[in-house]
CSV table of N, CA and C in Angstrom, one decimal:
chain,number,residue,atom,x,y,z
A,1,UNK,N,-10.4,-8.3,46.5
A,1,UNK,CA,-9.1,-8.8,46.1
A,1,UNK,C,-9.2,-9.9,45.0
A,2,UNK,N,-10.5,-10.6,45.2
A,2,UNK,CA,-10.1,-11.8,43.6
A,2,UNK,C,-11.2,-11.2,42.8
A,3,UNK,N,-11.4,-9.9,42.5
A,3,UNK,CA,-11.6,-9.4,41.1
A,3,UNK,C,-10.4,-8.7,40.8
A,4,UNK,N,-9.4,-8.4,41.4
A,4,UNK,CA,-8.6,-7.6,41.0
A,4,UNK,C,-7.3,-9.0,40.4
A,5,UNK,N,-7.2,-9.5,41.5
A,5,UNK,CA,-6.4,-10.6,40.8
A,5,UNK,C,-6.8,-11.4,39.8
A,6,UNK,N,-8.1,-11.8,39.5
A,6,UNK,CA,-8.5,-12.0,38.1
A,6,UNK,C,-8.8,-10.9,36.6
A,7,UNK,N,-8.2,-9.9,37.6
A,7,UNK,CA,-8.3,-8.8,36.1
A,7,UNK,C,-7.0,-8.5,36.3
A,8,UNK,N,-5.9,-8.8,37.0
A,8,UNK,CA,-4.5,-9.2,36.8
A,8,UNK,C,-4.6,-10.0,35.7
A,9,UNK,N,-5.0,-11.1,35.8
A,9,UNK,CA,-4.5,-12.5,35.2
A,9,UNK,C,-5.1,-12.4,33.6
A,10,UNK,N,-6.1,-11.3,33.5
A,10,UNK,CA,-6.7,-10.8,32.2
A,10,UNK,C,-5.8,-10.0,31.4
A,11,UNK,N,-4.6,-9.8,32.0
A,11,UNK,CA,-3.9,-8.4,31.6
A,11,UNK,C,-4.3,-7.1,32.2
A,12,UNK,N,-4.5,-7.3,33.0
A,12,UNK,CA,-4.9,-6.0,33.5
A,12,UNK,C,-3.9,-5.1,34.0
A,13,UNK,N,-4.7,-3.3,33.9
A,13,UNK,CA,-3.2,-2.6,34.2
A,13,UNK,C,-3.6,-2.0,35.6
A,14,UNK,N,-2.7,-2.0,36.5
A,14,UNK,CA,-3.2,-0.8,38.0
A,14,UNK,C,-2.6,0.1,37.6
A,15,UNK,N,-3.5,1.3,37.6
A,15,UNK,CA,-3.1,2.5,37.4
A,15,UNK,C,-3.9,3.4,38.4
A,16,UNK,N,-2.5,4.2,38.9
A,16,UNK,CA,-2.8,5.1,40.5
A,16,UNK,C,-2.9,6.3,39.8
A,17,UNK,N,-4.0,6.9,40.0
A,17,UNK,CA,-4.2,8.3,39.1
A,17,UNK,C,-4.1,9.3,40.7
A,18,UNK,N,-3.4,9.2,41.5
A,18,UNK,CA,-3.1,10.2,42.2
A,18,UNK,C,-1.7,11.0,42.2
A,19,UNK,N,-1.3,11.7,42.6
A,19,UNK,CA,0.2,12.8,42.2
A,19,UNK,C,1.7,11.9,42.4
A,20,UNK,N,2.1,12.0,41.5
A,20,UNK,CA,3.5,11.4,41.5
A,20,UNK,C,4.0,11.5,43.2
A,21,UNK,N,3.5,13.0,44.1
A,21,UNK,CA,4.1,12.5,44.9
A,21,UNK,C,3.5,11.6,46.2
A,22,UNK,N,2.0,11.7,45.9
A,22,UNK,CA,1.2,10.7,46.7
A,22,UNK,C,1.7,9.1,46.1
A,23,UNK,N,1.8,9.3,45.0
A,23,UNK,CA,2.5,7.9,44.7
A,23,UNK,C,3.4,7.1,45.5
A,24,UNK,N,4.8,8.5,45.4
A,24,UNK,CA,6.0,7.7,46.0
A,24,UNK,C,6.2,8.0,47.6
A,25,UNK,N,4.7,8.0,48.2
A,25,UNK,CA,4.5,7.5,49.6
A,25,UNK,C,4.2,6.4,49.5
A,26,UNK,N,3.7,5.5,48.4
A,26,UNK,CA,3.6,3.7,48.3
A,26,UNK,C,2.4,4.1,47.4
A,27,UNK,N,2.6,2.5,47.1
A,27,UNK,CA,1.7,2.2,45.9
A,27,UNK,C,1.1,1.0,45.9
A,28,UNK,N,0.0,0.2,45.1
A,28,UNK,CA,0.4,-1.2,44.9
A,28,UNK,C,0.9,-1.9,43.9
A,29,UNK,N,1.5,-2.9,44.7
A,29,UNK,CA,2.3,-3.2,43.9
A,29,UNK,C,1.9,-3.5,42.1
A,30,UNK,N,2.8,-3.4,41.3
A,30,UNK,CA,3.5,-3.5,39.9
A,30,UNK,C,2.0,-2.0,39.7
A,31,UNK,N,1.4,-1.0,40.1
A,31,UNK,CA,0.8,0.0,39.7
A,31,UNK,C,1.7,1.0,38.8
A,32,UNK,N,1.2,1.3,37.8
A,32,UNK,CA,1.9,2.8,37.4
A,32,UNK,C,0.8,4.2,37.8
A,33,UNK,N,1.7,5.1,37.6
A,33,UNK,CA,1.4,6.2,38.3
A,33,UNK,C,1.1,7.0,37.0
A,34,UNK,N,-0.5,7.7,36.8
A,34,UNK,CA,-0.5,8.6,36.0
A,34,UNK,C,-1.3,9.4,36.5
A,35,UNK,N,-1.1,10.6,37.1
A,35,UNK,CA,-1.7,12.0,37.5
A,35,UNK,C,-2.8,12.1,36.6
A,36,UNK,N,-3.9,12.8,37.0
A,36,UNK,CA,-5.2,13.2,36.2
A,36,UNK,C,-4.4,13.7,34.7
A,37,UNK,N,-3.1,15.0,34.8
A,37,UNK,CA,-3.1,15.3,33.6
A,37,UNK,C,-2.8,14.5,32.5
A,38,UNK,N,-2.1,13.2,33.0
A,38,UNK,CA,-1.5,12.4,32.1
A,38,UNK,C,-2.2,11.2,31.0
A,39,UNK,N,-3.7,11.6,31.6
A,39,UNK,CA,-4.4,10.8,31.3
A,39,UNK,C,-4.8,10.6,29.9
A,40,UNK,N,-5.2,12.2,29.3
A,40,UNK,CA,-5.2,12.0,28.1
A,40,UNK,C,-4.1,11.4,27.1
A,41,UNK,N,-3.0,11.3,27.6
A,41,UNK,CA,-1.8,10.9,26.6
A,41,UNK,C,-1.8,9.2,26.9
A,42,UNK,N,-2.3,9.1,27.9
A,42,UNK,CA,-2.8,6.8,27.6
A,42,UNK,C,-3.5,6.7,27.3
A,43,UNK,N,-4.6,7.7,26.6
A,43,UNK,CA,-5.8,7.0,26.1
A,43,UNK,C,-5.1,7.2,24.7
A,44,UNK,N,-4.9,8.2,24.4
A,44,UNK,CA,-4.6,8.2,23.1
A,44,UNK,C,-3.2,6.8,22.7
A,45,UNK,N,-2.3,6.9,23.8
A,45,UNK,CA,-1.2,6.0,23.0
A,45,UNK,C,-1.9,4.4,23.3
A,46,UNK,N,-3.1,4.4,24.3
A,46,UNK,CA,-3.2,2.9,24.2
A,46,UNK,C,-4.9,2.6,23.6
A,47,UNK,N,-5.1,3.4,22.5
A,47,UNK,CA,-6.5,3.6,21.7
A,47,UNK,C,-6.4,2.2,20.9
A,48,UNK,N,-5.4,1.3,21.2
A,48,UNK,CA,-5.7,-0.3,20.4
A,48,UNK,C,-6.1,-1.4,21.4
A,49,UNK,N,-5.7,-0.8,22.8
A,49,UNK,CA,-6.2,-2.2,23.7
A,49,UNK,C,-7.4,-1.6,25.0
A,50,UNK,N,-8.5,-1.1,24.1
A,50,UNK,CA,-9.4,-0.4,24.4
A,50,UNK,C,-10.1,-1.6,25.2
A,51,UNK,N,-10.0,-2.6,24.8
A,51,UNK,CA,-11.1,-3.7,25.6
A,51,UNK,C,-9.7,-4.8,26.5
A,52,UNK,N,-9.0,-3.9,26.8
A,52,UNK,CA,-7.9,-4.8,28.3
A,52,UNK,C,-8.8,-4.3,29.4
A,53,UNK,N,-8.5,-4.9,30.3
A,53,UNK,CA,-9.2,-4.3,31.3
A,53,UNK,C,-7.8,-2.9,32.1
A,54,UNK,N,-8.7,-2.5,32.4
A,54,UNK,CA,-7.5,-1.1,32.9
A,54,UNK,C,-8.6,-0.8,34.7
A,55,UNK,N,-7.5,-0.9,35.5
A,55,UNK,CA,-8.0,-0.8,37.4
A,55,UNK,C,-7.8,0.1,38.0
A,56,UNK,N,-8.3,1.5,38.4
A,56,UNK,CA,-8.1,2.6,38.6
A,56,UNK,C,-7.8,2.8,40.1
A,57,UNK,N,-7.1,3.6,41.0
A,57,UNK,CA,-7.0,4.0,42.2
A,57,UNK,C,-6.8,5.5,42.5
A,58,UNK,N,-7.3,5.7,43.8
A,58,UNK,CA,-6.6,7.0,44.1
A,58,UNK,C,-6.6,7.0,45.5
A,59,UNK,N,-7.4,8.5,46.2
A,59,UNK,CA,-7.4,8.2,47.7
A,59,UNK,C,-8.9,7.4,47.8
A,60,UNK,N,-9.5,8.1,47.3
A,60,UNK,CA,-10.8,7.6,48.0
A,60,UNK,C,-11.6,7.3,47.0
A,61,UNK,N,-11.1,6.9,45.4
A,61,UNK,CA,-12.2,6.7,44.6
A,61,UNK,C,-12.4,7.7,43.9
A,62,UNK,N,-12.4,8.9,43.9
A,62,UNK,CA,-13.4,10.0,43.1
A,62,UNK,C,-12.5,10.4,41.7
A,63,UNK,N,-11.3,10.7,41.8
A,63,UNK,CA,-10.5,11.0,41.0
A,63,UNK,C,-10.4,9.9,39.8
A,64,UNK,N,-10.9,8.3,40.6
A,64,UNK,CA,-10.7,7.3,39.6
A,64,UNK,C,-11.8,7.3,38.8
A,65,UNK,N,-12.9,7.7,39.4
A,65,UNK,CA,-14.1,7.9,38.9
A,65,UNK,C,-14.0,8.7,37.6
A,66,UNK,N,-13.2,9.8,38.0
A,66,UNK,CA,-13.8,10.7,36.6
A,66,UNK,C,-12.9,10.4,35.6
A,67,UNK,N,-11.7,9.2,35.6
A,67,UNK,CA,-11.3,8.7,34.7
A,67,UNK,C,-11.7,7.8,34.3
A,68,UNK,N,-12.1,6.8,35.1
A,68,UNK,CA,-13.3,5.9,34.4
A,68,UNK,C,-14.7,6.5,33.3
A,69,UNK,N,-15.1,7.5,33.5
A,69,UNK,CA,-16.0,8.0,33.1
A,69,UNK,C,-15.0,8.7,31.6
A,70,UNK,N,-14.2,9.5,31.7
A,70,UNK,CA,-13.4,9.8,30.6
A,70,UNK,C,-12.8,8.9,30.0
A,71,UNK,N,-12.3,7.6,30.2
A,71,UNK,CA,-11.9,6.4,29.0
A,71,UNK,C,-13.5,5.7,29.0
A,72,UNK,N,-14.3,5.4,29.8
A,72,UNK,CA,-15.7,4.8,28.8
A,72,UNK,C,-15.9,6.0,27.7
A,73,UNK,N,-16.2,7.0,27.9
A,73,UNK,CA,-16.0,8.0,26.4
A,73,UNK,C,-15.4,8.2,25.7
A,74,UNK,N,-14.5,7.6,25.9
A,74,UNK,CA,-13.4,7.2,24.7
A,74,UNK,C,-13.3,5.9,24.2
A,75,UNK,N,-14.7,5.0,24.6
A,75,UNK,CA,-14.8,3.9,24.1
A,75,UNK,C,-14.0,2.4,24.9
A,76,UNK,N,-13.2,2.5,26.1
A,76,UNK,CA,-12.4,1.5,26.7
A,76,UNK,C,-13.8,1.0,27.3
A,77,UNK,N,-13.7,0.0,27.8
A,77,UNK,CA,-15.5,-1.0,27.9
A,77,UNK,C,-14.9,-1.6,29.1
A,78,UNK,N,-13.6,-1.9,29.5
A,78,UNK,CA,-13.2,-3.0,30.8
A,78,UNK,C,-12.7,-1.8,32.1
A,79,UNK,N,-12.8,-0.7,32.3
A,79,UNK,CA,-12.1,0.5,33.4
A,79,UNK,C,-13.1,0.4,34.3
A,80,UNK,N,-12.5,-0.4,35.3
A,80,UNK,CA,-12.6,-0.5,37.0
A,80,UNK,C,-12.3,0.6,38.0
A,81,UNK,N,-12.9,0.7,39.1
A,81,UNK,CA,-12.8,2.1,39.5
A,81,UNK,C,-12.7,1.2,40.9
A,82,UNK,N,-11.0,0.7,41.4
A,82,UNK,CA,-11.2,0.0,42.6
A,82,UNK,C,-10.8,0.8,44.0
A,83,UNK,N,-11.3,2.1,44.0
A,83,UNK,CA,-11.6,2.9,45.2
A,83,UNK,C,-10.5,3.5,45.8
A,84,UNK,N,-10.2,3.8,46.6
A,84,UNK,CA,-9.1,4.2,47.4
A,84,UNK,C,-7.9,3.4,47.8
A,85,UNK,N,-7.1,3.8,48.3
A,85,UNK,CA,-6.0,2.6,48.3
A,85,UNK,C,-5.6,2.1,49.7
A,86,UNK,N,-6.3,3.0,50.2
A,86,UNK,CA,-6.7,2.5,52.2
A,86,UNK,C,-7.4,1.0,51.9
A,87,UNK,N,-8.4,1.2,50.8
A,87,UNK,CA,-9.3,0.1,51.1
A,87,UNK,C,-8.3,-1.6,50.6
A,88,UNK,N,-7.5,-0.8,49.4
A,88,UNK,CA,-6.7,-2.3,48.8
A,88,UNK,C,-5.2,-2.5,49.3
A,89,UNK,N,-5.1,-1.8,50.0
A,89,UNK,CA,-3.7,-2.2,50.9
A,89,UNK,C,-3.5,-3.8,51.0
A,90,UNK,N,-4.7,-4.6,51.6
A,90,UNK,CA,-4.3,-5.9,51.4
A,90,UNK,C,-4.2,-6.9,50.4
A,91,UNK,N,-4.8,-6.2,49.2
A,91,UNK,CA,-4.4,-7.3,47.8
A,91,UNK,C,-3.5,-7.5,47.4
């Protein structure tokens, strides 16, 4: 919980890369929701704040994983892969 609130306070973005509708069974809070497909279209519209930190979630990690791995190849250097969202319910 205080690497996430210090990569809040960095500008950091939570982004729930699980399905709009696993989303709107909850989320955390101020998270935006972008499904695996949607992924490509943030890297490309946010290719200027490549070095923000950006905080991934899903169910269990794996899904965030392979977008972590797809924006470090696209050059973003700060994408956190903070697991499942069972695990961050209390941050």
């Amino acid at each position: 919980c205080a690497q996430l609130r210090d990569l809040v306070e960095h500008g950091g973005q939570r982004i729930d890369v699980r399905s709009n509708s696993e989303f709107s069974q909850g989320a955390l809070k101020n998270a935006v929701n972008m499904p695996l497909e949607s992924i490509p279209h943030y890297a490309s519209a946010n290719a200027s704040v490549k070095d923000k930190p950006v905080m991934l979630y899903c169910v269990s990690g794996m899904r965030a994983n392979v977008v972590k791995q797809f924006l470090e190849s696209l050059g973003f250097n700060q994408v956190h892969n903070l697991g499942g969202i069972s695990q961050l319910a209390h941050c």
